[in-house]
Amino acid sequence: SSGINAEYGVMINVCSYFFIDRIGRRWCMLVSFVLCGISVGICRFLPHENLHYTHFSVKTFWVIFGRAVGGFIYSLVYLYSAEIFATTVRSSGLGLCVFAAQISSLIAPFVIVINADNANVVYTILFLFCIVAFLAAWILPETANVPLPSTVAEMDAMKYQNYSIFTENSPLITGDVLQGNKDKEGYLAE
């Protein structure tokens, strides 16, 4: 299981470097939260006790896949938070993100205790966290091909651009992220 887990982690992180530069940090984070939520949601409905070999293999696949995507999200948060905070508050903002990640690491052993009583509760809670994280990431601005903000005023000026993946304004379709179309201040053109 550890070898499979490591292979998934390496595979997802290597593929992620391609996607981070192509479609941007925000979309990678959003898609990752969706994939993680799907894997947790599928695990929620698979049987927990008296597993047949087939169910065990399917559940193991989705748990390891969700863990690998979660590892990608964990590494993406460092990159994204370093780019979104202004230089004057970057170390404090990054420290706050690391603090939140460490709190979740402290809570993780208690998940095993809850899992022993009722695994469905754990998967439901993790699914809800994925939804909340997706909604929080949705309001963040894209930081790919955008100059790093130096002051808090510049950080506030990084307004949220309402892109939808299904419209013609999508950076995937317009090529804003791919080609780096920027206005005179160096920000992505609207």
CSV table of C-alpha atoms in Angstrom, one decimal:
chain,number,residue,atom,x,y,z
A,1,SER,CA,0.0,0.0,0.0
A,2,SER,CA,2.9,2.4,0.8
A,3,GLY,CA,4.5,1.8,-2.6
A,4,ILE,CA,1.2,2.4,-4.4
A,5,ASN,CA,0.6,5.5,-2.3
A,6,ALA,CA,4.1,6.8,-3.3
A,7,GLU,CA,3.5,6.1,-7.0
A,8,TYR,CA,0.2,8.0,-7.0
A,9,GLY,CA,1.9,10.9,-5.2
A,10,VAL,CA,4.7,11.1,-7.7
A,11,MET,CA,2.5,10.7,-10.7
A,12,ILE,CA,0.0,13.4,-9.6
A,13,ASN,CA,2.7,15.8,-8.6
A,14,VAL,CA,4.6,15.4,-11.9
A,15,CYS,CA,1.4,15.9,-13.9
A,16,SER,CA,0.5,18.8,-11.7
A,17,TYR,CA,3.5,20.9,-12.8
A,18,PHE,CA,2.2,20.7,-16.4
A,19,PHE,CA,-1.3,21.8,-15.4
A,20,ILE,CA,-0.2,24.5,-12.9
A,21,ASP,CA,1.5,26.5,-15.7
A,22,ARG,CA,-1.1,25.7,-18.4
A,23,ILE,CA,-4.4,26.4,-16.6
A,24,GLY,CA,-3.3,28.4,-13.5
A,25,ARG,CA,-3.2,27.8,-9.8
A,26,ARG,CA,-6.8,28.6,-9.1
A,27,TRP,CA,-8.3,26.1,-11.6
A,28,CYS,CA,-5.9,23.4,-10.4
A,29,MET,CA,-7.0,24.0,-6.9
A,30,LEU,CA,-10.7,23.9,-7.8
A,31,VAL,CA,-10.4,20.8,-9.9
A,32,SER,CA,-8.3,19.1,-7.1
A,33,PHE,CA,-11.0,19.9,-4.5
A,34,VAL,CA,-13.6,18.4,-6.8
A,35,LEU,CA,-11.6,15.3,-7.4
A,36,CYS,CA,-10.8,14.9,-3.7
A,37,GLY,CA,-14.5,15.4,-2.9
A,38,ILE,CA,-15.5,12.8,-5.5
A,39,SER,CA,-13.1,10.2,-4.1
A,40,VAL,CA,-14.3,10.9,-0.5
A,41,GLY,CA,-17.9,10.7,-1.6
A,42,ILE,CA,-17.4,7.4,-3.4
A,43,CYS,CA,-15.7,6.0,-0.3
A,44,ARG,CA,-18.7,7.1,1.8
A,45,PHE,CA,-21.0,4.8,-0.1
A,46,LEU,CA,-18.7,1.8,-0.4
A,47,PRO,CA,-19.2,-0.9,2.3
A,48,HIS,CA,-16.8,-0.6,5.3
A,49,GLU,CA,-17.2,-3.9,7.1
A,50,ASN,CA,-17.0,-7.4,5.7
A,51,LEU,CA,-15.4,-6.2,2.6
A,52,HIS,CA,-15.1,-8.6,-0.3
A,53,TYR,CA,-11.8,-8.4,-2.2
A,54,THR,CA,-13.4,-6.4,-5.0
A,55,HIS,CA,-14.9,-3.8,-2.7
A,56,PHE,CA,-11.6,-3.6,-0.8
A,57,SER,CA,-9.7,-2.9,-4.0
A,58,VAL,CA,-12.1,-0.2,-5.2
A,59,LYS,CA,-12.1,1.5,-1.8
A,60,THR,CA,-8.3,1.3,-1.6
A,61,PHE,CA,-8.0,2.9,-5.0
A,62,TRP,CA,-10.3,5.8,-4.1
A,63,VAL,CA,-8.7,6.4,-0.7
A,64,ILE,CA,-5.2,6.4,-2.2
A,65,PHE,CA,-6.3,8.6,-5.1
A,66,GLY,CA,-7.9,11.1,-2.7
A,67,ARG,CA,-4.8,11.1,-0.6
A,68,ALA,CA,-2.6,11.8,-3.6
A,69,VAL,CA,-4.8,14.7,-4.7
A,70,GLY,CA,-4.8,15.9,-1.2
A,71,GLY,CA,-1.0,15.9,-1.2
A,72,PHE,CA,-1.1,17.9,-4.4
A,73,ILE,CA,-3.4,20.4,-2.8
A,74,TYR,CA,-1.1,20.6,0.2
A,75,SER,CA,1.9,21.5,-2.0
A,76,LEU,CA,-0.2,23.9,-4.2
A,77,VAL,CA,-1.3,25.9,-1.1
A,78,TYR,CA,2.3,26.8,-0.5
A,79,LEU,CA,2.8,28.1,-4.0
A,80,TYR,CA,-0.6,29.8,-4.2
A,81,SER,CA,-0.4,31.5,-0.8
A,82,ALA,CA,3.1,32.8,-1.5
A,83,GLU,CA,1.8,34.4,-4.7
A,84,ILE,CA,-1.4,35.9,-3.4
A,85,PHE,CA,-0.1,37.7,-0.3
A,86,ALA,CA,1.7,41.1,-0.6
A,87,THR,CA,5.4,41.2,0.1
A,88,THR,CA,4.9,43.1,3.3
A,89,VAL,CA,2.6,40.4,4.8
A,90,ARG,CA,3.7,37.3,2.8
A,91,SER,CA,5.6,35.6,5.6
A,92,SER,CA,2.7,36.1,8.0
A,93,GLY,CA,0.2,34.9,5.5
A,94,LEU,CA,2.3,31.9,4.6
A,95,GLY,CA,2.8,31.2,8.3
A,96,LEU,CA,-1.0,31.3,8.8
A,97,CYS,CA,-1.5,28.7,6.0
A,98,VAL,CA,1.2,26.5,7.5
A,99,PHE,CA,-0.4,26.8,10.9
A,100,ALA,CA,-3.8,25.8,9.5
A,101,ALA,CA,-2.2,22.8,7.8
A,102,GLN,CA,-0.5,21.7,11.0
A,103,ILE,CA,-3.8,22.0,12.9
A,104,SER,CA,-5.3,19.5,10.4
A,105,SER,CA,-2.3,17.3,11.0
A,106,LEU,CA,-2.9,17.4,14.7
A,107,ILE,CA,-6.6,16.5,14.2
A,108,ALA,CA,-5.8,13.6,11.8
A,109,PRO,CA,-5.1,10.9,14.6
A,110,PHE,CA,-8.6,11.6,16.0
A,111,VAL,CA,-10.1,10.7,12.7
A,112,ILE,CA,-8.9,7.1,13.3
A,113,VAL,CA,-10.9,7.0,16.5
A,114,ILE,CA,-14.0,8.3,14.8
A,115,ASN,CA,-13.4,5.9,11.9
A,116,ALA,CA,-13.5,2.9,14.3
A,117,ASP,CA,-17.0,3.8,15.4
A,118,ASN,CA,-18.5,4.9,12.1
A,119,ALA,CA,-16.6,5.4,8.9
A,120,ASN,CA,-19.4,7.1,7.2
A,121,VAL,CA,-19.2,10.1,9.6
A,122,VAL,CA,-15.5,10.6,8.7
A,123,TYR,CA,-16.2,10.5,4.9
A,124,THR,CA,-19.1,12.9,5.3
A,125,ILE,CA,-17.1,15.4,7.3
A,126,LEU,CA,-14.2,15.2,4.8
A,127,PHE,CA,-16.7,15.7,1.9
A,128,LEU,CA,-18.1,18.8,3.6
A,129,PHE,CA,-14.6,20.1,4.1
A,130,CYS,CA,-13.9,19.6,0.3
A,131,ILE,CA,-17.1,21.6,-0.5
A,132,VAL,CA,-16.2,24.5,1.9
A,133,ALA,CA,-12.6,24.5,0.6
A,134,PHE,CA,-13.9,24.6,-3.0
A,135,LEU,CA,-16.2,27.5,-2.3
A,136,ALA,CA,-13.3,29.4,-0.5
A,137,ALA,CA,-10.9,28.8,-3.4
A,138,TRP,CA,-13.6,29.9,-5.9
A,139,ILE,CA,-13.4,33.5,-4.7
A,140,LEU,CA,-9.6,33.8,-4.8
A,141,PRO,CA,-8.0,35.5,-7.8
A,142,GLU,CA,-5.8,33.7,-10.3
A,143,THR,CA,-2.1,34.4,-9.7
A,144,ALA,CA,-0.5,32.7,-12.8
A,145,ASN,CA,1.3,35.3,-15.1
A,146,VAL,CA,0.5,38.1,-12.6
A,147,PRO,CA,3.2,40.1,-10.9
A,148,LEU,CA,3.5,39.5,-7.2
A,149,PRO,CA,1.9,42.2,-5.2
A,150,SER,CA,4.4,44.4,-3.2
A,151,THR,CA,2.0,46.2,-1.0
A,152,VAL,CA,-1.4,45.5,0.6
A,153,ALA,CA,-3.0,48.0,-1.7
A,154,GLU,CA,-1.7,46.0,-4.7
A,155,MET,CA,-3.0,42.8,-3.1
A,156,ASP,CA,-6.4,44.4,-2.7
A,157,ALA,CA,-6.2,45.5,-6.4
A,158,MET,CA,-6.0,41.8,-7.5
A,159,LYS,CA,-9.7,41.6,-8.0
A,160,TYR,CA,-11.5,38.4,-8.6
A,161,GLN,CA,-12.1,37.9,-12.3
A,162,ASN,CA,-15.3,36.0,-12.9
A,163,TYR,CA,-14.2,33.2,-15.2
A,164,SER,CA,-16.3,30.2,-15.9
A,165,ILE,CA,-14.9,27.1,-17.4
A,166,PHE,CA,-18.0,26.9,-19.6
A,167,THR,CA,-18.0,30.4,-21.1
A,168,GLU,CA,-15.9,32.2,-23.7
A,169,ASN,CA,-14.2,34.2,-20.9
A,170,SER,CA,-12.5,31.1,-19.6
A,171,PRO,CA,-8.7,31.4,-19.5
A,172,LEU,CA,-8.6,27.9,-21.0
A,173,ILE,CA,-10.4,29.2,-24.1
A,174,THR,CA,-9.1,32.8,-24.3
A,175,GLY,CA,-5.5,31.9,-23.7
A,176,ASP,CA,-5.0,34.6,-21.1
A,177,VAL,CA,-3.1,32.3,-18.7
A,178,LEU,CA,-1.4,30.4,-21.5
A,179,GLN,CA,-0.2,33.4,-23.4
A,180,GLY,CA,0.0,35.9,-20.6
A,181,ASN,CA,-2.1,38.7,-22.2
A,182,LYS,CA,-1.4,41.6,-19.8
A,183,ASP,CA,-2.4,45.3,-19.7
A,184,LYS,CA,0.1,48.1,-19.1
A,185,GLU,CA,0.4,47.5,-15.4
A,186,GLY,CA,1.3,43.8,-16.0
A,187,TYR,CA,-2.0,42.3,-14.9
A,188,LEU,CA,-4.1,39.9,-17.0
A,189,ALA,CA,-6.2,41.8,-19.4
A,190,GLU,CA,-10.0,41.6,-18.8
